[in-house]
Amino acid sequence: MLCQICQKIFRNSYPSKRTEHHCTVDELQQAALEACYICRVLWYGVSALPPDDPKANSDTVKAQGATNTKPVSKYDIRRKADQGKETLELSFIVDKHGVGSGGRAFTFCLQATSDAHGLAVEGTYDISDWTSSMTCARNWLSQCLESHNKCQASQSTEHTQFSPTRLLEIGQPDSEKVRLRLFPNQGGTSIQYATLSHCWGSSNVLRLTSTSFQRLERGIEISELAQTFQDAILTARSLGIWLLWIDSLCIFQDSHKDWEHEAALMSHVYRNAILNIAASVAADSNAGCFPKKVRSSAEPCIVQTAWTDSYNDTYHLYHDDFWDHTLKNMPLTKRAWVVQELLLAPRVLHLNGKQLFWECYNLSACETYPGGTPPTSRLRWISGDTKWQAFNTSGTRLAAVNDMQHAKTALSKLWVKIVEMYTKCDLTYTTDKLVALSGVAKLMEQALDDEYCAGLWKSRLVTELFWIGPSNKQALNLRPSPYCAPSWSWACLDGRISAGRPYEGGSYKTLKPLIDVHDCDIEITTSDRTGAVIGGSLQISGWIAFIQLHPDPESRWRIFFDGKWWKYGRDLYINLDCIVPFFQIHCLPLFIDTHQLPTFHLACLLLSPTGNLKGQFQRIGVLIASSGALGMKDWTGFRDVANEAWIQYETSCGNKKYTISII
């Protein structure tokens, strides 16, 4: 369905030039409320709230009090060739203050129904209620098990021999009870079970404890479980699955020893499940996954153009960020633990409140497009194909790739994306920072054939050490307590991280390393090197320069370097991790990037002495210096600076290089 304003886009003259759309935020919200496909996407993208949410009427969202003399949205259409077939791109700019030179961009694709890559004009299934939706889910699962080559290739002997320690036996469809069963080593027997990804929330619901264990083992009424768990059981039963793993009911919640043991098995639990049920819409355990279904939310949007000066056709209209836009703002995807659960699972069925979404190594689909979601110009943050290449354990894995270096570079870039997605999410206990990603880390360690160092990779430390923290505010102490990682690891901070880019030696010809990494020593709490750490030290040699930072109201910083005071400018970038002393700061150049010669970019760590041992530091931030910054004509300026007598190091290596330790 489209509102009247959006219907006009496809009538009269073809809109090759930017054209006014909605004049006010109220108009846009009202159209979204009336289920206009385009306006719902625009509204949600601008406000991050459903149009019927009470908060959507706030001054912050609507920018009330400001007089808009410009429309809040504009659009145009461009023709684009896609694999020899013409598609149309409908582009919008939206700004609640009125579209001027800026605003947020949205792109929709129009694909002729005759060239729609197998997209059906109408869904194959009755999508008016959730019971009928399960017919669609059963078809996805059966097709995947029977005919998906990548999904079948991802299975291995390991997959047929593993079983979780405990599982919920959810019984036959007409049974009103479930019970907890123990599954000791099965000796090669295959067990078919599903897992559940869900938000715990603050609800006081039944969980596995030493007190509730016997009761759960005897069996309880399904109605005694939280609503989200009841809906997961209904889903699994509908798909013919009789065993279900739910973390809060299969791990003792009052035993740290059991939690540590089970956390180390998490990669096996999710990878060996036949299916992961993702309760995407449920904000907590009592919220449930099946609100009243609206048929229009799952129907494809079909447009018949009627332009007076251009060719006309019947088109599928869809948002080019269709998949991520639909799922990325769901309550579930804001939970950090879920990142690895969705990555590790071979198949995921998303219960998103409006329709079902399916993803496996071969197929991404939904009820609107049961045969596969439409192709888009925008890449998903991680596709099923990328997951398969990174995490499958068959003979087709990384070792068989002809261009090994290229494959490892691709995996390193994937790790960067995973870290950046993961650090955007919420974690109840900061001490879980590394544990909640350990399952993925184990698989990446095998694929990369590298040593894991508290969130970074040893052979790539030169550039991975140059991650950028979530804040530039000197007054904010971002280091969480208790301890969860060394200061040189992104895991030591709370908040979104821009991860250090991978360095693969010869594949990055414009990068020149300026440090030597001698040792990386990680202290761990268990035998699992990818899990929780209690300490870590990095021994490095390189050039060290003394630097002072002082706040400046005009230029933000005044910087003392090489015996002179300098102003902060465009050729410098400084990002601090935490509150710092504005004296005795040591600057360690990591690498030089010369891809824009004669301009260069020098990436440095900012370090502060711990005061415990000579030459021992903690990281406090990063600095990027470009050509001409701090009076340097070239990057060797750091080697020849005039340092203070008190500059710290462990040993001198010659050539003005020093060895230090960072903890």
CSV table of N, CA and C in Angstrom, one decimal, residues 44 69 361 407 561:
chain,number,residue,atom,x,y,z
A,44,TYR,N,10.6,5.3,10.2
A,44,TYR,CA,11.4,4.5,11.1
A,44,TYR,C,12.9,4.9,11.0
A,69,THR,N,10.4,25.8,6.3
A,69,THR,CA,10.1,26.4,5.0
A,69,THR,C,10.4,25.5,3.9
A,361,TYR,N,23.0,-20.8,4.9
A,361,TYR,CA,24.2,-20.5,4.1
A,361,TYR,C,23.8,-20.3,2.6
A,407,ALA,N,42.1,-14.8,0.9
A,407,ALA,CA,41.1,-15.4,1.8
A,407,ALA,C,41.3,-14.9,3.2
A,561,PHE,N,55.2,19.4,21.6
A,561,PHE,CA,55.9,18.3,20.9
A,561,PHE,C,57.2,18.9,20.4
